[in-house]
């Protein structure tokens, strides 16, 4: 949960709502009910938590503690694929240690957003064996706590990561080789996000290459990756995908993963059309379904 | 027709065979017979012209004139999508003025490789109305002779161009808008090449987004775009696609265009696996068919 101040070629947004959990949960809520765990300061608008809880998002795991909410300041230049971080104020996030309430320990689909890998492992220690566990991470942890990242990787089914991070983690510069090296570290499913070029999925059965939906105008790329992940996981949860299905009906599991990636691409394409969560907050199911059809048409060969 | 001296992260190749016509014609010859028009100096190996003519490539339109062959010197750094030109020696190419022999004026599929747009128009003046005309161009002409580029665009069906060039030509930074603006200049079919991310096709029916095939190792990206175009045009020629088909059976034309784009992506993926034409020269039809199947699997959703 965060405030973001973002400058893009389209304009500037000051202290708007952001954070992985925000983007992820709103995106996922189009597909499945969500429980979120996070921390905010006393400056965080309660009205937003209220709005989230109206959308199948259980916010009882969000701690409100004295102090200020995490604040990220960043900008995008010509290259909208990569944010430049200008300032990070951890604030209440600095001492965040996720403790799950009893009613949340039985959660079938777990997404570990980007945070210290030690804390990611602690969350896994607290939950009953889930149907699927997915992980996000970033350069900061890959270089700063490589051993802990490796330990976390051994315990997850799916890794969702940027192209540059995949190269860094694997030490390989070709996508296929990078994915294979990361698979050998634990997760059988690797999703490599490629910004405006879409996403690549790697499973034991090979690669699936999904393009980004072509939007008329990218206003702000912030949250594209998190809303991608939210729609992806929400889609899998709604479809009942699981480790068990992967073993018993790999073809069905594979196809659900592919459709989940496309759902992620579509969701991300809405996110970038406006600053903050603005576009997702006014997104309708009809718009979502229509664009999913349009993206399928953009990759169809008869 | 050219000699290239190329430095890439994988190594260096000195004065090796290159040039759009070379890459294009070898790629296209897997699909259809080819006639090429070009110029070389007396230093150009006749053995190579002999090799080309054994591959359904009619080289009688290649003038051999006193002097040296065009020589390009370039390098690729970390970003394999963009070449840095270190030196260009036009040599015999400087005064090249393509004159088609009588037997070549009745050529159903015409590809105008990157050259002065005035010369591209002169080639069109010399041929009987073809079934399809495709055009390549580049920054140098788009900024240097914009009016002549516009005149040429009005006379072609298909434009094949890099992403950066499409943005330059259209003045737009979003792919869809860029394509629509260029369509308004004449060509109804726009192919935008996106390097390691594949290619996008725009027709009156919308967009098709094709990924690049994932190779194990990119040795040298030189010629990827030209061999893409060669396979694309060769595929359309073999399939009998035409302006007439576009009008009478647009769905069939659309699907042929999409398959032609995939054929282009596959061919380009072989080209980059080695320096110069080395990989294309040892490429077999079996390998081509196998990789086409693999690429189709990488975009399939059931």
Coordinates of C-alpha atoms in Angstrom, one line a residue:
Chain A
X1 CA 0.0 0.0 0.0
X2 CA 1.6 3.3 -1.1
X3 CA 1.3 6.8 -2.2
X4 CA 3.0 7.5 -5.5
X5 CA 4.2 10.7 -7.0
X6 CA 4.8 10.0 -10.7
X7 CA 5.9 12.0 -13.6
X8 CA 5.4 10.7 -17.1
X9 CA 5.4 12.3 -20.6
X10 CA 1.6 12.6 -20.2
X11 CA 1.8 14.6 -17.0
X12 CA 2.3 14.4 -13.2
X13 CA 0.3 12.8 -10.4
X14 CA 1.1 13.9 -6.8
X15 CA 0.7 11.5 -3.8
X16 CA -1.9 9.3 -5.5
X17 CA -2.9 5.9 -4.4
X18 CA -0.5 3.1 -5.5
X19 CA 1.3 0.1 -4.2
X20 CA 1.5 -3.5 -5.5
X21 CA -1.3 -4.6 -3.1
X22 CA -3.7 -2.0 -4.4
X23 CA -3.1 -2.7 -8.1
X24 CA -3.0 -6.5 -7.5
X25 CA -6.2 -6.7 -5.5
X26 CA -8.4 -4.5 -7.6
X27 CA -7.3 -6.4 -10.7
X28 CA -7.8 -9.8 -9.1
X29 CA -11.2 -8.8 -7.7
X30 CA -12.7 -9.0 -11.2
X31 CA -12.1 -12.8 -11.0
X32 CA -12.1 -13.9 -7.4
X33 CA -12.4 -12.8 -3.8
X34 CA -9.2 -11.4 -2.3
X35 CA -7.6 -11.1 1.1
X36 CA -4.8 -8.6 1.4
X37 CA -2.1 -8.2 4.0
X38 CA -0.2 -4.9 4.3
X39 CA 0.5 -1.8 6.3
X40 CA -0.6 1.8 6.0
X41 CA 0.0 4.9 8.1
X42 CA -2.7 7.1 9.7
X43 CA -2.6 9.3 6.6
X44 CA -4.1 6.6 4.4
X45 CA -7.7 7.4 3.3
X46 CA -10.1 5.0 5.1
X47 CA -12.6 5.8 2.3
X48 CA -10.3 3.8 -0.1
X49 CA -10.2 0.8 2.3
X50 CA -14.0 1.0 2.4
X51 CA -14.1 1.1 -1.4
X52 CA -11.9 -1.9 -1.6
X53 CA -14.0 -3.9 0.8
X54 CA -17.0 -3.3 -1.4
X55 CA -15.2 -5.2 -4.2
X56 CA -14.8 -8.7 -2.7
X57 CA -11.5 -7.5 -1.2
X58 CA -11.0 -8.4 2.5
X59 CA -9.0 -5.5 4.0
X60 CA -9.0 -6.8 7.6
X61 CA -5.4 -7.8 7.1
X62 CA -4.3 -4.2 6.5
X63 CA -2.6 -2.8 9.6
X64 CA -3.1 0.9 10.3
X65 CA -0.2 2.1 12.4
X66 CA 1.0 5.5 13.6
X67 CA 3.2 7.3 11.1
X68 CA 3.1 7.8 7.3
X69 CA 2.3 5.5 4.5
X70 CA 5.1 4.3 2.1
X71 CA 5.7 6.9 -0.6
X72 CA 7.4 6.3 -3.9
X73 CA 8.5 9.1 -6.2
X74 CA 9.4 8.2 -9.7
X75 CA 9.4 9.2 -13.3
X76 CA 9.3 7.7 -16.8
X77 CA 11.1 9.3 -19.7
X78 CA 10.8 8.4 -23.4
X79 CA 11.2 4.7 -22.4
X80 CA 7.9 3.9 -20.7
X81 CA 9.1 0.4 -19.9
X82 CA 11.4 1.5 -17.1
X83 CA 10.7 3.7 -14.1
X84 CA 13.4 5.9 -12.6
X85 CA 13.1 6.0 -8.8
X86 CA 13.7 9.5 -7.5
X87 CA 12.9 8.8 -3.9
X88 CA 11.6 6.1 -1.6
X89 CA 10.2 6.9 1.8
X90 CA 9.6 3.5 3.5
X91 CA 7.8 5.1 6.5
X92 CA 5.6 2.6 8.2
X93 CA 6.7 -0.1 5.7
X94 CA 10.2 -0.1 7.2
X95 CA 9.2 -2.3 10.2
X96 CA 6.4 -4.2 8.5
X97 CA 6.3 -7.8 9.5
X98 CA 3.2 -9.6 8.0
X99 CA 1.3 -11.6 10.6
X100 CA -1.7 -13.4 9.2
X101 CA -4.8 -13.6 11.2
X102 CA -6.1 -17.2 11.8
X103 CA -8.9 -16.8 9.3
X104 CA -6.3 -16.0 6.6
X105 CA -4.0 -18.9 7.1
X106 CA -6.2 -21.2 4.9
X107 CA -5.8 -19.3 1.7
X108 CA -5.7 -21.4 -1.5
X109 CA -3.9 -19.0 -3.8
X110 CA -1.0 -17.0 -2.4
X111 CA 0.8 -14.1 -4.1
X112 CA 3.9 -12.9 -2.4
X113 CA 4.4 -9.3 -3.7
X114 CA 7.8 -7.7 -3.9
X115 CA 9.2 -7.4 -0.3
X116 CA 12.2 -8.8 1.7
X117 CA 12.4 -12.5 0.8
X118 CA 12.7 -13.3 4.5
X119 CA 9.3 -11.9 5.0
X120 CA 8.0 -13.8 2.0
X121 CA 9.1 -17.0 3.6
X122 CA 7.5 -16.0 6.9
X123 CA 4.2 -15.7 5.1
X124 CA 4.6 -19.1 3.6
X125 CA 5.4 -20.5 7.1
X126 CA 2.0 -19.1 8.3
X127 CA -0.3 -20.6 5.6
X128 CA -1.6 -24.1 5.2
X129 CA -0.2 -25.6 1.9
X130 CA -1.9 -23.6 -0.8
X131 CA -3.1 -24.8 -4.3
X132 CA -0.6 -22.4 -5.9
X133 CA 2.0 -19.9 -4.7
X134 CA 3.3 -17.1 -6.9
X135 CA 6.2 -14.7 -6.2
X136 CA 7.3 -11.3 -7.4
X137 CA 10.7 -9.9 -6.6
X138 CA 13.1 -7.2 -7.9
X139 CA 16.7 -6.2 -8.5
X140 CA 17.1 -4.8 -5.0
X141 CA 16.5 -8.3 -3.4
X142 CA 18.1 -10.3 -6.2
X143 CA 21.4 -8.5 -5.7
X144 CA 21.0 -7.6 -2.0
X145 CA 19.8 -11.0 -0.5
X146 CA 20.5 -13.6 -3.2
X147 CA 20.5 -16.5 -0.9
X148 CA 17.2 -15.7 0.7
X149 CA 15.7 -15.1 -2.8
X150 CA 16.9 -18.6 -3.8
X151 CA 15.4 -20.1 -0.6
X152 CA 12.0 -18.4 -1.4
X153 CA 12.2 -19.6 -5.1
X154 CA 12.4 -23.2 -3.9
X155 CA 9.0 -22.9 -2.3
X156 CA 6.9 -21.3 -5.0
X157 CA 5.2 -22.6 -8.2
X158 CA 5.2 -19.4 -10.2
X159 CA 7.6 -16.5 -10.5
X160 CA 6.5 -13.3 -12.1
X161 CA 9.4 -11.0 -12.9
X162 CA 10.5 -8.3 -15.3
X163 CA 12.8 -9.1 -18.3
X164 CA 15.7 -7.2 -16.8
X165 CA 15.3 -8.9 -13.5
X166 CA 15.1 -12.3 -15.2
X167 CA 18.4 -11.6 -16.9
X168 CA 19.9 -10.5 -13.6
X169 CA 18.6 -13.5 -11.6
X170 CA 19.7 -16.0 -14.2
X171 CA 22.9 -14.4 -15.5
X172 CA 21.6 -15.1 -19.0
X173 CA 20.7 -12.6 -21.7
X174 CA 18.4 -14.8 -23.8
X175 CA 14.9 -15.2 -22.6
X176 CA 14.6 -18.9 -23.1
X177 CA 17.8 -19.7 -21.4
X178 CA 17.0 -17.3 -18.5
X179 CA 13.7 -19.0 -18.0
X180 CA 15.2 -22.5 -18.0
X181 CA 17.9 -21.4 -15.4
X182 CA 15.2 -19.9 -13.1
X183 CA 13.0 -23.0 -13.5
X184 CA 16.0 -25.0 -12.2
X185 CA 15.9 -22.9 -9.0
X186 CA 12.4 -24.1 -8.1
X187 CA 9.3 -22.5 -9.8
X188 CA 8.0 -24.6 -12.7
X189 CA 6.1 -21.6 -14.2
X190 CA 8.0 -18.4 -15.1
X191 CA 6.3 -15.3 -16.3
X192 CA 8.6 -12.7 -17.8
X193 CA 7.0 -9.3 -18.2
X194 CA 8.2 -7.3 -21.1
X195 CA 6.5 -3.9 -20.7
X196 CA 4.8 -2.6 -23.8
X197 CA 5.8 -5.9 -25.6
X198 CA 3.7 -8.1 -23.4
X199 CA 4.7 -11.2 -21.4
X200 CA 6.3 -14.6 -21.9
X201 CA 5.2 -17.7 -20.1
X202 CA 7.5 -20.6 -19.6
X203 CA 6.3 -24.0 -18.3
X204 CA 7.6 -27.5 -18.5
X205 CA 5.9 -27.6 -21.9
X206 CA 7.7 -24.7 -23.5
X207 CA 7.0 -21.0 -24.1
X208 CA 3.9 -18.9 -24.7
X209 CA 4.5 -15.4 -26.0
X210 CA 1.7 -12.9 -25.4
X211 CA 1.7 -9.4 -26.8
X212 CA 0.6 -6.4 -24.8
X213 CA -2.7 -5.0 -26.0
X214 CA -2.2 -1.9 -28.1
X215 CA -3.7 1.0 -26.3
X216 CA -4.2 4.4 -27.9
X217 CA -2.2 6.3 -25.3
X218 CA 0.0 5.2 -22.3
X219 CA -0.5 7.8 -19.5
X220 CA 1.3 6.0 -16.7
X221 CA 2.8 2.5 -16.7
X222 CA 2.9 2.4 -12.9
X223 CA 1.1 -0.7 -11.6
X224 CA 1.0 -2.5 -15.0
X225 CA 3.0 -5.4 -13.6
X226 CA 1.0 -5.7 -10.4
X227 CA -2.3 -5.5 -12.1
X228 CA -1.1 -8.1 -14.6
X229 CA -0.2 -10.4 -11.7
X230 CA -3.6 -9.7 -10.0
X231 CA -5.6 -10.6 -13.1
X232 CA -3.3 -13.6 -13.7
X233 CA -3.8 -15.1 -10.2
X234 CA -7.4 -14.1 -10.1
X235 CA -8.0 -15.9 -13.3
X236 CA -6.3 -19.1 -12.1
X237 CA -8.2 -19.0 -8.8
X238 CA -11.5 -18.6 -10.5
X239 CA -10.6 -21.5 -12.8
X240 CA -9.5 -23.7 -9.9
X241 CA -6.0 -24.3 -11.3
X242 CA -3.7 -26.1 -8.9
X243 CA -0.5 -28.0 -8.5
X244 CA -2.6 -31.1 -8.5
X245 CA -4.2 -30.2 -11.9
X246 CA -0.7 -29.5 -13.3
X247 CA 0.2 -33.1 -12.4
X248 CA -3.1 -34.8 -13.5
X249 CA -4.2 -32.7 -16.5
X250 CA -1.1 -30.8 -17.7
X251 CA -2.8 -29.8 -21.0
X252 CA -5.7 -28.1 -19.2
X253 CA -3.3 -26.5 -16.7
X254 CA -1.1 -25.2 -19.5
X255 CA -4.1 -23.7 -21.3
X256 CA -5.4 -22.0 -18.2
X257 CA -1.9 -20.5 -17.7
X258 CA -2.0 -19.1 -21.2
X259 CA -5.4 -17.6 -20.8
X260 CA -4.4 -16.2 -17.4
X261 CA -1.4 -14.5 -19.1
X262 CA -3.8 -12.9 -21.6
X263 CA -6.1 -11.8 -18.8
X264 CA -3.0 -10.2 -17.2
X265 CA -2.1 -8.4 -20.4
X266 CA -5.6 -7.0 -20.8
X267 CA -5.8 -5.8 -17.2
X268 CA -2.4 -4.1 -17.5
X269 CA -3.5 -2.4 -20.7
X270 CA -6.3 -0.7 -18.8
X271 CA -4.0 0.3 -15.9
X272 CA -1.7 2.3 -18.1
X273 CA -4.5 4.3 -19.6
X274 CA -4.6 6.7 -16.6
X275 CA -2.6 7.6 -13.5
X276 CA -2.9 5.6 -10.2
X277 CA -5.9 3.2 -10.0
X278 CA -8.2 5.6 -11.8
X279 CA -8.8 3.4 -14.9
X280 CA -9.2 0.2 -12.9
X281 CA -11.6 1.9 -10.5
X282 CA -14.0 2.8 -13.3
X283 CA -13.4 -0.4 -15.3
X284 CA -16.5 -2.5 -16.1
X285 CA -16.7 -6.2 -16.7
X286 CA -18.1 -5.5 -20.1
X287 CA -15.1 -3.4 -21.1
X288 CA -12.9 -6.2 -19.8
X289 CA -14.6 -8.9 -21.8
X290 CA -14.6 -6.8 -24.9
X291 CA -10.9 -6.2 -24.8
X292 CA -10.2 -9.8 -24.0
X293 CA -11.9 -10.6 -27.3
X294 CA -10.0 -8.0 -29.1
X295 CA -6.6 -9.3 -27.8
X296 CA -7.5 -12.8 -28.8
X297 CA -8.2 -11.5 -32.3
X298 CA -4.8 -9.8 -32.4
X299 CA -3.0 -13.2 -32.0
X300 CA -5.3 -15.4 -34.0
X301 CA -4.1 -17.4 -37.0
X302 CA -6.5 -19.6 -38.9
Chain B
X1 CA 24.5 -6.1 -52.4
X2 CA 27.1 -5.3 -49.8
X3 CA 30.1 -6.3 -47.8
X4 CA 29.5 -5.9 -44.1
X5 CA 32.0 -5.6 -41.2
X6 CA 30.1 -6.2 -38.0
X7 CA 30.9 -6.2 -34.4
X8 CA 28.4 -7.8 -32.0
X9 CA 28.7 -9.0 -28.4
X10 CA 29.3 -12.5 -29.9
X11 CA 32.3 -11.5 -32.0
X12 CA 33.3 -9.8 -35.2
X13 CA 32.9 -10.5 -38.9
X14 CA 35.1 -8.7 -41.4
X15 CA 34.0 -7.9 -45.0
X16 CA 31.4 -10.7 -45.1
X17 CA 28.5 -10.9 -47.6
X18 CA 25.5 -8.7 -46.7
X19 CA 23.0 -6.3 -48.2
X20 CA 19.3 -6.2 -48.2
X21 CA 19.1 -7.9 -51.6
X22 CA 21.2 -10.8 -50.4
X23 CA 19.2 -11.5 -47.3
X24 CA 15.9 -10.8 -48.9
X25 CA 16.4 -13.1 -51.9
X26 CA 17.9 -16.1 -50.1
X27 CA 14.9 -15.9 -47.6
X28 CA 12.3 -15.5 -50.3
X29 CA 13.8 -18.3 -52.4
X30 CA 12.5 -20.9 -49.9
X31 CA 9.0 -19.9 -51.1
X32 CA 9.2 -18.6 -54.6
X33 CA 11.5 -17.8 -57.6
X34 CA 13.2 -14.4 -57.3
X35 CA 14.6 -11.8 -59.6
X36 CA 17.0 -9.4 -58.1
X37 CA 18.2 -6.0 -59.3
X38 CA 21.4 -4.5 -57.8
X39 CA 24.9 -3.4 -58.4
X40 CA 28.3 -4.8 -57.2
X41 CA 31.9 -3.9 -57.8
X42 CA 34.5 -6.1 -59.5
X43 CA 35.6 -7.3 -56.0
X44 CA 32.3 -9.1 -55.4
X45 CA 32.7 -12.9 -55.5
X46 CA 31.2 -14.4 -58.7
X47 CA 31.0 -17.7 -56.9
X48 CA 28.3 -16.2 -54.6
X49 CA 26.3 -15.0 -57.6
X50 CA 26.6 -18.5 -58.9
X51 CA 25.4 -19.9 -55.6
X52 CA 22.4 -17.6 -55.7
X53 CA 21.4 -18.6 -59.2
X54 CA 21.3 -22.3 -58.1
X55 CA 18.5 -21.3 -55.6
X56 CA 15.8 -20.0 -58.0
X57 CA 17.4 -16.5 -57.8
X58 CA 17.8 -14.8 -61.2
X59 CA 20.9 -12.7 -60.8
X60 CA 20.9 -11.4 -64.4
X61 CA 19.7 -8.0 -63.1
X62 CA 22.9 -7.6 -61.0
X63 CA 25.2 -5.1 -62.7
X64 CA 28.9 -5.7 -62.2
X65 CA 30.7 -2.4 -62.6
X66 CA 34.3 -1.1 -62.2
X67 CA 35.0 -0.2 -58.6
X68 CA 34.3 -1.5 -55.2
X69 CA 31.1 -3.0 -53.7
X70 CA 29.1 -1.0 -51.1
X71 CA 30.6 -1.6 -47.7
X72 CA 28.9 -1.1 -44.3
X73 CA 30.7 -1.1 -41.0
X74 CA 28.6 -1.3 -37.9
X75 CA 28.3 -2.6 -34.4
X76 CA 25.7 -3.7 -31.9
X77 CA 26.1 -3.1 -28.2
X78 CA 24.0 -4.6 -25.4
X79 CA 20.9 -3.5 -27.3
X80 CA 20.8 -6.0 -30.2
X81 CA 17.8 -4.2 -31.7
X82 CA 19.7 -1.3 -33.0
X83 CA 22.8 -1.1 -35.1
X84 CA 25.3 1.7 -34.8
X85 CA 26.7 2.6 -38.2
X86 CA 30.4 3.3 -37.9
X87 CA 31.1 3.8 -41.6
X88 CA 29.3 3.6 -45.0
X89 CA 31.3 3.4 -48.2
X90 CA 28.7 3.8 -51.0
X91 CA 31.3 2.9 -53.7
X92 CA 29.6 1.6 -56.9
X93 CA 26.2 2.0 -55.2
X94 CA 26.6 5.8 -55.3
X95 CA 25.6 6.1 -58.9
X96 CA 23.3 3.1 -59.0
X97 CA 20.2 3.7 -61.1
X98 CA 18.2 0.5 -61.5
X99 CA 17.3 -0.3 -65.1
X100 CA 15.1 -3.3 -65.5
X101 CA 15.7 -5.6 -68.4
X102 CA 12.6 -6.3 -70.6
X103 CA 12.1 -9.8 -69.2
X104 CA 11.9 -8.4 -65.6
X105 CA 9.2 -5.7 -66.2
X106 CA 6.5 -8.3 -65.9
X107 CA 7.1 -9.2 -62.2
X108 CA 4.0 -9.9 -60.2
X109 CA 5.4 -9.2 -56.7
X110 CA 7.7 -6.2 -56.3
X111 CA 9.8 -5.4 -53.2
X112 CA 11.4 -2.0 -53.2
X113 CA 14.4 -2.3 -50.8
X114 CA 15.7 0.7 -48.9
X115 CA 17.2 3.1 -51.4
X116 CA 16.5 6.7 -52.6
X117 CA 12.7 7.0 -52.9
X118 CA 13.2 8.6 -56.4
X119 CA 14.8 5.4 -57.6
X120 CA 12.0 3.3 -55.9
X121 CA 9.5 5.3 -58.0
X122 CA 11.6 4.8 -61.1
X123 CA 11.4 1.0 -60.6
X124 CA 7.6 1.2 -60.3
X125 CA 7.5 3.2 -63.5
X126 CA 9.3 0.4 -65.3
X127 CA 7.1 -2.5 -64.2
X128 CA 3.7 -3.6 -65.4
X129 CA 1.1 -3.3 -62.6
X130 CA 2.1 -5.9 -60.1
X131 CA -0.2 -8.0 -57.9
X132 CA 1.5 -6.5 -54.8
X133 CA 4.1 -3.9 -54.2
X134 CA 6.0 -3.7 -50.8
X135 CA 8.3 -1.0 -49.7
X136 CA 11.1 -0.6 -47.2
X137 CA 12.6 2.7 -46.1
X138 CA 14.6 4.2 -43.3
X139 CA 15.3 7.3 -41.2
X140 CA 17.8 8.7 -43.7
X141 CA 15.1 9.1 -46.4
X142 CA 12.2 9.8 -44.1
X143 CA 14.0 12.9 -42.8
X144 CA 16.1 13.7 -46.0
X145 CA 13.5 13.3 -48.7
X146 CA 10.1 13.3 -47.0
X147 CA 8.1 14.5 -50.0
X148 CA 9.6 11.7 -52.2
X149 CA 8.9 9.1 -49.5
X150 CA 5.3 10.3 -49.4
X151 CA 5.0 10.0 -53.2
X152 CA 6.4 6.5 -53.1
X153 CA 4.0 5.5 -50.2
X154 CA 1.0 6.5 -52.4
X155 CA 2.0 3.8 -54.9
X156 CA 2.6 0.8 -52.6
X157 CA 0.3 -1.8 -50.9
X158 CA 2.6 -2.8 -48.1
X159 CA 5.1 -0.9 -46.0
X160 CA 7.7 -2.8 -43.9
X161 CA 9.4 -0.6 -41.4
X162 CA 11.1 -0.5 -38.0
X163 CA 9.3 0.7 -34.9
X164 CA 11.5 3.8 -34.5
X165 CA 11.1 4.6 -38.2
X166 CA 7.3 4.2 -37.9
X167 CA 7.3 6.7 -35.1
X168 CA 9.4 9.1 -37.1
X169 CA 7.3 8.8 -40.2
X170 CA 4.0 9.2 -38.4
X171 CA 5.0 11.6 -35.6
X172 CA 3.1 9.3 -33.2
X173 CA 4.6 7.3 -30.3
X174 CA 1.9 4.7 -30.0
X175 CA 2.0 1.8 -32.4
X176 CA -1.7 1.7 -33.4
X177 CA -1.9 5.4 -34.0
X178 CA 1.4 5.4 -36.0
X179 CA 0.1 2.6 -38.2
X180 CA -3.2 4.4 -38.8
X181 CA -1.4 7.6 -39.8
X182 CA 0.8 5.7 -42.2
X183 CA -2.1 3.9 -43.7
X184 CA -3.7 7.3 -44.5
X185 CA -0.5 8.0 -46.6
X186 CA -1.2 5.1 -49.0
X187 CA -0.3 1.5 -48.0
X188 CA -3.2 -0.5 -46.7
X189 CA -0.9 -3.0 -45.0
X190 CA 1.8 -1.8 -42.5
X191 CA 4.3 -4.2 -41.0
X192 CA 6.2 -2.7 -38.0
X193 CA 9.3 -4.7 -37.1
X194 CA 10.1 -4.7 -33.4
X195 CA 13.4 -6.5 -33.3
X196 CA 13.6 -9.2 -30.6
X197 CA 10.0 -8.6 -29.8
X198 CA 8.6 -9.6 -33.2
X199 CA 6.4 -7.7 -35.6
X200 CA 3.1 -6.1 -35.8
X201 CA 0.8 -6.2 -38.8
X202 CA -1.9 -3.6 -39.4
X203 CA -4.5 -4.0 -42.1
X204 CA -8.0 -2.4 -42.6
X205 CA -9.2 -5.2 -40.3
X206 CA -7.0 -4.4 -37.3
X207 CA -3.8 -5.5 -35.7
X208 CA -1.9 -8.8 -35.6
X209 CA 0.9 -9.1 -33.1
X210 CA 3.5 -11.7 -33.8
X211 CA 6.3 -12.5 -31.4
X212 CA 9.9 -13.2 -32.5
X213 CA 10.8 -16.8 -32.2
X214 CA 13.0 -17.3 -29.1
X215 CA 16.5 -18.4 -30.2
X216 CA 19.1 -19.8 -27.9
X217 CA 21.7 -17.2 -28.9
X218 CA 21.7 -14.1 -31.1
X219 CA 25.0 -13.9 -32.8
X220 CA 24.3 -11.0 -35.3
X221 CA 21.0 -9.2 -35.9
X222 CA 22.1 -7.9 -39.3
X223 CA 19.7 -8.9 -42.1
X224 CA 16.9 -9.9 -39.7
X225 CA 14.6 -7.3 -41.2
X226 CA 15.5 -8.0 -44.8
X227 CA 15.1 -11.8 -44.4
X228 CA 11.8 -11.2 -42.6
X229 CA 10.7 -9.2 -45.6
X230 CA 11.9 -11.9 -48.0
X231 CA 10.1 -14.7 -46.3
X232 CA 7.0 -12.5 -46.0
X233 CA 6.9 -11.6 -49.7
X234 CA 7.9 -15.1 -50.8
X235 CA 5.1 -16.6 -48.7
X236 CA 2.5 -14.2 -50.3
X237 CA 3.8 -14.9 -53.8
X238 CA 3.6 -18.6 -53.3
X239 CA 0.1 -18.3 -51.9
X240 CA -1.0 -16.1 -54.8
X241 CA -2.0 -13.2 -52.6
X242 CA -3.0 -10.0 -54.5
X243 CA -4.8 -6.7 -54.3
X244 CA -7.6 -8.4 -56.1
X245 CA -7.8 -11.1 -53.4
X246 CA -7.8 -8.4 -50.8
X247 CA -10.9 -6.9 -52.4
X248 CA -12.7 -10.2 -53.1
X249 CA -11.8 -12.4 -50.2
X250 CA -10.5 -10.1 -47.5
X251 CA -10.7 -12.8 -44.8
X252 CA -8.4 -15.1 -46.8
X253 CA -6.0 -12.2 -47.6
X254 CA -5.9 -11.2 -43.9
X255 CA -5.0 -14.8 -42.9
X256 CA -2.3 -15.1 -45.5
X257 CA -0.8 -11.8 -44.3
X258 CA -0.8 -13.2 -40.8
X259 CA 0.9 -16.4 -41.8
X260 CA 3.3 -14.5 -44.0
X261 CA 4.3 -12.4 -40.9
X262 CA 5.0 -15.6 -38.9
X263 CA 7.0 -16.9 -41.8
X264 CA 9.0 -13.7 -41.7
X265 CA 9.6 -14.0 -37.9
X266 CA 10.8 -17.6 -38.3
X267 CA 13.2 -16.7 -41.1
X268 CA 14.6 -13.8 -39.2
X269 CA 15.2 -16.0 -36.2
X270 CA 17.5 -18.2 -38.3
X271 CA 19.3 -15.2 -39.7
X272 CA 20.4 -13.9 -36.3
X273 CA 21.9 -17.2 -35.3
X274 CA 25.1 -16.6 -37.2
X275 CA 27.0 -13.8 -39.0
X276 CA 26.3 -12.8 -42.5
X277 CA 24.2 -15.3 -44.6
X278 CA 25.9 -18.2 -42.9
X279 CA 22.8 -19.6 -41.2
X280 CA 20.4 -19.0 -44.2
X281 CA 22.9 -20.7 -46.5
X282 CA 22.8 -23.9 -44.6
X283 CA 19.1 -23.7 -43.6
X284 CA 17.0 -26.7 -44.8
X285 CA 13.3 -26.8 -45.5
X286 CA 12.9 -29.3 -42.7
X287 CA 14.3 -26.9 -40.2
X288 CA 12.1 -24.1 -41.5
X289 CA 8.9 -26.2 -41.3
X290 CA 9.8 -27.5 -37.8
X291 CA 10.4 -24.0 -36.4
X292 CA 7.2 -22.7 -38.0
X293 CA 5.4 -25.3 -36.1
X294 CA 7.2 -24.4 -32.9
X295 CA 6.3 -20.7 -33.3
X296 CA 2.7 -21.5 -33.9
X297 CA 2.7 -23.5 -30.6
X298 CA 4.2 -20.4 -28.8
X299 CA 1.1 -18.3 -29.7
X300 CA -1.6 -20.9 -29.5
X301 CA -4.5 -20.6 -27.1
X302 CA -7.2 -23.3 -27.0

